[in-house]
PDB file of C-alpha atoms in Angstrom:
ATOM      1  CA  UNK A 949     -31.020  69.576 -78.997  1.00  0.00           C
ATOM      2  CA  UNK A 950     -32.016  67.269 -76.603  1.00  0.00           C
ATOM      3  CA  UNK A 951     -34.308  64.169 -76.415  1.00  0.00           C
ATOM      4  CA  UNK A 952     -36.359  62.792 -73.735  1.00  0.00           C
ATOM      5  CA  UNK A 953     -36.927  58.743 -73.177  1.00  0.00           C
ATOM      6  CA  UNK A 954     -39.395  57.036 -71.254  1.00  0.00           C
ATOM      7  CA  UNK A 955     -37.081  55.218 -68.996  1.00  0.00           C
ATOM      8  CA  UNK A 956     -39.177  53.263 -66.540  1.00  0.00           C
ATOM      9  CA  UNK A 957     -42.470  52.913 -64.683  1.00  0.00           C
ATOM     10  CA  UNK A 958     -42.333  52.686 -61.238  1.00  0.00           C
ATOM     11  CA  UNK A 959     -45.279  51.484 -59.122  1.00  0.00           C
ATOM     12  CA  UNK A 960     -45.407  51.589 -55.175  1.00  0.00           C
ATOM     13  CA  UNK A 961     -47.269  49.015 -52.831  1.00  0.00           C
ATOM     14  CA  UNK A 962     -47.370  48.192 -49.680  1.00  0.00           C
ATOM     15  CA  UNK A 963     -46.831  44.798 -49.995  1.00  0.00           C
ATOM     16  CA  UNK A 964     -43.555  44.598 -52.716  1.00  0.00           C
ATOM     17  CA  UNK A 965     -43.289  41.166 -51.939  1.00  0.00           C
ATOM     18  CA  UNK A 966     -46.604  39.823 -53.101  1.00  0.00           C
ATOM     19  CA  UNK A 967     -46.229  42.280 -56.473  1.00  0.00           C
ATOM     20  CA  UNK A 968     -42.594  41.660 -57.487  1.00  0.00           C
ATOM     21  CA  UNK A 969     -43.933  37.728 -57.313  1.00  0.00           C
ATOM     22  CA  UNK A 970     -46.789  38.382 -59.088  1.00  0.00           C
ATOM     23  CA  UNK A 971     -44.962  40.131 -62.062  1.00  0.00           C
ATOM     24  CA  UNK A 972     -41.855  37.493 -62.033  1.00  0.00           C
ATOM     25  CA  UNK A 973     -45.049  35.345 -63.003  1.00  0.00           C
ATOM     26  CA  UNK A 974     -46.962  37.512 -65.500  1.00  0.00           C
ATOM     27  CA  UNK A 975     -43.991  38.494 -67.275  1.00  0.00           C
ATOM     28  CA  UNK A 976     -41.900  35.499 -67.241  1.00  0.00           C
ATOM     29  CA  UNK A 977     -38.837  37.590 -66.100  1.00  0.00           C
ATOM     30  CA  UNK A 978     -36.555  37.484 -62.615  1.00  0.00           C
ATOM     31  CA  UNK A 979     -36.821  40.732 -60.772  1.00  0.00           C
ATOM     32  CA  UNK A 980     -33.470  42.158 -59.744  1.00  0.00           C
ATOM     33  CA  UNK A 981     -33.634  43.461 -56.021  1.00  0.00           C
ATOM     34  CA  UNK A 982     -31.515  46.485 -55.366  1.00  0.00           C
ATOM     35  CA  UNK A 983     -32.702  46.629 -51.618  1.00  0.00           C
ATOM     36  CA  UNK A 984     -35.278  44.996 -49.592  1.00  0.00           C
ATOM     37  CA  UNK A 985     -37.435  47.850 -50.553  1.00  0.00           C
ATOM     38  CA  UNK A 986     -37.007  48.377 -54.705  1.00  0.00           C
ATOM     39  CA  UNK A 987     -36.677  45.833 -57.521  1.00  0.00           C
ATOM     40  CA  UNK A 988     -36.522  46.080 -61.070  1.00  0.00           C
ATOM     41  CA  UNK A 989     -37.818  44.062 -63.372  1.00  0.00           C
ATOM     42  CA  UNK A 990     -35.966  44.303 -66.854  1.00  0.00           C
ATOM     43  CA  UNK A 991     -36.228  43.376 -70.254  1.00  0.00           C
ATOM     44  CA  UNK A 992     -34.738  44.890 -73.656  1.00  0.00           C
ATOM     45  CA  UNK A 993     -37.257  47.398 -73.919  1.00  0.00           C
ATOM     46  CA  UNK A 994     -38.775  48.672 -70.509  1.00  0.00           C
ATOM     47  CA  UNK A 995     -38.135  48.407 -66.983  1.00  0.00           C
ATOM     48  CA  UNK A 996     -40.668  47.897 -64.281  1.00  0.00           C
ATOM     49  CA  UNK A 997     -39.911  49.475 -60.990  1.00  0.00           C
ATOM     50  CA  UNK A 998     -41.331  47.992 -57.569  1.00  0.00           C
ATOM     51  CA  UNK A 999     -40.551  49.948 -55.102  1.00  0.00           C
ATOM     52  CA  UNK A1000     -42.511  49.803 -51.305  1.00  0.00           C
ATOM     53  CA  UNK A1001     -44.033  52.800 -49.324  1.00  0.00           C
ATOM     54  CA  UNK A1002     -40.933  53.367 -47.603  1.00  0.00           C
ATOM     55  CA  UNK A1003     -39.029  54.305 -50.327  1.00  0.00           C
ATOM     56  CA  UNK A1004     -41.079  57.315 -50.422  1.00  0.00           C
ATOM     57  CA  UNK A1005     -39.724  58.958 -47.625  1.00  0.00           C
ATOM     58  CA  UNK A1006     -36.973  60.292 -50.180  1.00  0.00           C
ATOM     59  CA  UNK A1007     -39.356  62.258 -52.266  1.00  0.00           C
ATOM     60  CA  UNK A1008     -41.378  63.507 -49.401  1.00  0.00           C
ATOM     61  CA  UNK A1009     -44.943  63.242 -47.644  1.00  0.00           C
ATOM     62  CA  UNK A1010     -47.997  62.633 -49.225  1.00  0.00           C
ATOM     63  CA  UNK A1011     -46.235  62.298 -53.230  1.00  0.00           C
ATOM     64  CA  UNK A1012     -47.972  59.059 -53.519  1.00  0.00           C
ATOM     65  CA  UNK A1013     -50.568  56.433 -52.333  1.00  0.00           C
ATOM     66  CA  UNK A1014     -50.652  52.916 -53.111  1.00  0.00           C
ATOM     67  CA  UNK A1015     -53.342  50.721 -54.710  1.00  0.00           C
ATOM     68  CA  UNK A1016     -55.483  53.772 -55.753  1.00  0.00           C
ATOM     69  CA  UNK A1017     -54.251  54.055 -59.602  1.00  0.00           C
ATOM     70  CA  UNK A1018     -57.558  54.370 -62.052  1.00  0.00           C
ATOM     71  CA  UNK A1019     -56.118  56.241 -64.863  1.00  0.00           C
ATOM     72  CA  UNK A1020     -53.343  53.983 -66.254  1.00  0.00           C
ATOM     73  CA  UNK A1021     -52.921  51.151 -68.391  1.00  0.00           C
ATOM     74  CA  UNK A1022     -49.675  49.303 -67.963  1.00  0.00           C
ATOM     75  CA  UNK A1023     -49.059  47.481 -71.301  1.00  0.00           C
ATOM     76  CA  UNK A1024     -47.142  44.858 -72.450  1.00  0.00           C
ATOM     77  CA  UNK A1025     -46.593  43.719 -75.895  1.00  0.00           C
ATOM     78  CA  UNK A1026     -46.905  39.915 -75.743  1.00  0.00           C
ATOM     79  CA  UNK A1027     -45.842  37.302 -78.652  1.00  0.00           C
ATOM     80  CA  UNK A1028     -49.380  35.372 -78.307  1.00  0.00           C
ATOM     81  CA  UNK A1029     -52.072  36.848 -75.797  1.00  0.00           C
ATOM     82  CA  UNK A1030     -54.253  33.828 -75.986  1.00  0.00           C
ATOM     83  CA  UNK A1031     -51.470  31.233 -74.673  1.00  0.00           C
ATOM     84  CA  UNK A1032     -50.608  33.967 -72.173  1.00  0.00           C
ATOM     85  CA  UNK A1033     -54.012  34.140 -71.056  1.00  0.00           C
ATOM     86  CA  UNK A1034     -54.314  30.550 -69.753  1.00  0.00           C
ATOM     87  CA  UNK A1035     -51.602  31.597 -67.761  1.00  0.00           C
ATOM     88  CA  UNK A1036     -52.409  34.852 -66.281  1.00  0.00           C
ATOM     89  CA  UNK A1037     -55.844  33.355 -65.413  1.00  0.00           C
ATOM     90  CA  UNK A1038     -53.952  31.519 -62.686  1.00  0.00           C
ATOM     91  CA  UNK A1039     -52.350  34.325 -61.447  1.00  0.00           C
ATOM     92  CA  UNK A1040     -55.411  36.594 -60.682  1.00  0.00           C
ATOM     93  CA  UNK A1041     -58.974  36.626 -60.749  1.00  0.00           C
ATOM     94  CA  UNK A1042     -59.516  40.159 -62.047  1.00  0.00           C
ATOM     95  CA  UNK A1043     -59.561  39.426 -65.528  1.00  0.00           C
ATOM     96  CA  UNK A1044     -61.287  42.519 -66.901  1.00  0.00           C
ATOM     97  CA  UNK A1045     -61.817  41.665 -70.306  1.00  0.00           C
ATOM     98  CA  UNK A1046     -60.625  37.965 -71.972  1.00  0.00           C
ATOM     99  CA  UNK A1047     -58.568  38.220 -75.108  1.00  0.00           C
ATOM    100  CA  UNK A1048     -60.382  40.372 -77.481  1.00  0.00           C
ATOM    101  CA  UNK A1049     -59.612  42.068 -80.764  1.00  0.00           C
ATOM    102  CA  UNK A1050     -59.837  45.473 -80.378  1.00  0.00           C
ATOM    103  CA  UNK A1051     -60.804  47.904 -83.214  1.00  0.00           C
ATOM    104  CA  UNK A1052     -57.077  49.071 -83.457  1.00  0.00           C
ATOM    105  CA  UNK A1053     -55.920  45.850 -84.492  1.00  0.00           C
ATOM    106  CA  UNK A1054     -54.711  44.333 -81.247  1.00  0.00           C
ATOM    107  CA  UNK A1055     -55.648  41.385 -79.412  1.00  0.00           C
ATOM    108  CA  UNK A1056     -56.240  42.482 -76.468  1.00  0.00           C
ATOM    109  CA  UNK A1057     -56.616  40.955 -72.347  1.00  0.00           C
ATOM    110  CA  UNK A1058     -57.188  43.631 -69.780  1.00  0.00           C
ATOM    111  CA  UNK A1059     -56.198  42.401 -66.018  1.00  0.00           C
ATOM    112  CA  UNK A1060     -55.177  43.794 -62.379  1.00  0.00           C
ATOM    113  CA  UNK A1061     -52.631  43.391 -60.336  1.00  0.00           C
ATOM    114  CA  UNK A1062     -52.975  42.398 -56.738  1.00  0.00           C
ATOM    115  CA  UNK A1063     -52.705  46.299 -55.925  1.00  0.00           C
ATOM    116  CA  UNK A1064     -55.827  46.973 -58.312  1.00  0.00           C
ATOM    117  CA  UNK A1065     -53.256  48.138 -61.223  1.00  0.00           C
ATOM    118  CA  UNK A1066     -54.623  47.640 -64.637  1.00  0.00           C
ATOM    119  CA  UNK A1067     -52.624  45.667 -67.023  1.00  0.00           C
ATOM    120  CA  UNK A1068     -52.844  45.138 -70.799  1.00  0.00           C
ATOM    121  CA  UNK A1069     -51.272  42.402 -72.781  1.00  0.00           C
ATOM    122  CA  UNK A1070     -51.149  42.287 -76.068  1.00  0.00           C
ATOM    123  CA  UNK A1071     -50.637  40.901 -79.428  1.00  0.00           C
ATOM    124  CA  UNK A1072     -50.809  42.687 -83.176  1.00  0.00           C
ATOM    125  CA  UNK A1073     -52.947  40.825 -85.192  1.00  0.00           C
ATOM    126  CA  UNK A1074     -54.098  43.311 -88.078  1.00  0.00           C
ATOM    127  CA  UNK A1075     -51.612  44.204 -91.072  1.00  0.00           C
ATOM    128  CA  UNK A1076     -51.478  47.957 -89.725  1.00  0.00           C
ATOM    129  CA  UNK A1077     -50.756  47.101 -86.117  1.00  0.00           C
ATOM    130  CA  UNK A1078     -48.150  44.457 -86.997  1.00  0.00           C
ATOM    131  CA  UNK A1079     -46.454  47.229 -88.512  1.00  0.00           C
ATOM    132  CA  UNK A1080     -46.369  49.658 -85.747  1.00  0.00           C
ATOM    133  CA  UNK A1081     -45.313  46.850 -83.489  1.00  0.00           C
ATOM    134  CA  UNK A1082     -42.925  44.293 -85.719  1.00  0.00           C
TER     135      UNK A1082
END
């Protein structure tokens, strides 16, 4: 029997630079750089893969496209969304919806990334969501 784990999540940009520094900030952890063009950035439960265009010359032509993602939420489970909101207003100014509790029982703050990516922090604040989460 075997078992499958979601590993990592690995976004490409054309400017890895600009996003490694951005999510060093966001997420309050140090990206680890493998090469000029890929960086990690690693905490007990996920990774978040950088890597730039150029790295996709291993996988072939035309298997991805920077900056175009509008299907995916990247989401990050945060210990207080509303202090972490004063900070990631700083950061960008594509704050797509301020902290807000969401039916579900999270608090809630939608965002992008300089590339466009959308990001979701957030915090359990209902009895049933601080289950699933703590």
């Amino acid at each position: 029997m075997s078992s499958t784990n979601l590993v990592s999540i690995r976004i490409i940009t054309a400017d890895i630079k600009r996003l490694v520094q951005f999510f060093e900030a966001a997420t309050q952890i140090t990206a680890k750089w493998f090469t000029e063009d890929f960086a990690e950035l690693q905490s007990k439960s996920f990774t978040l893969a950088i890597g730039s265009t150029k790295t996709l010359a291993f996988f072939g032509e035309g298997i991805a496209e920077p900056s175009t993602n509008k299907s995916i939420i990247i989401e990050f489970f945060v210990e207080n969304v509303d202090d972490d909101y004063r900070r990631i207003k700083e950061l960008t100014h594509e704050i797509v919806q301020e902290p807000t509790t969401m039916p579900w029982g999270n608090r809630s703050l939608l965002f992008r990334d300089p590339d466009g990516n959308l990001i979701n922090f957030f915090t359990p604040v209902s009895d049933e969501a601080k289950k699933k989460f703590l």
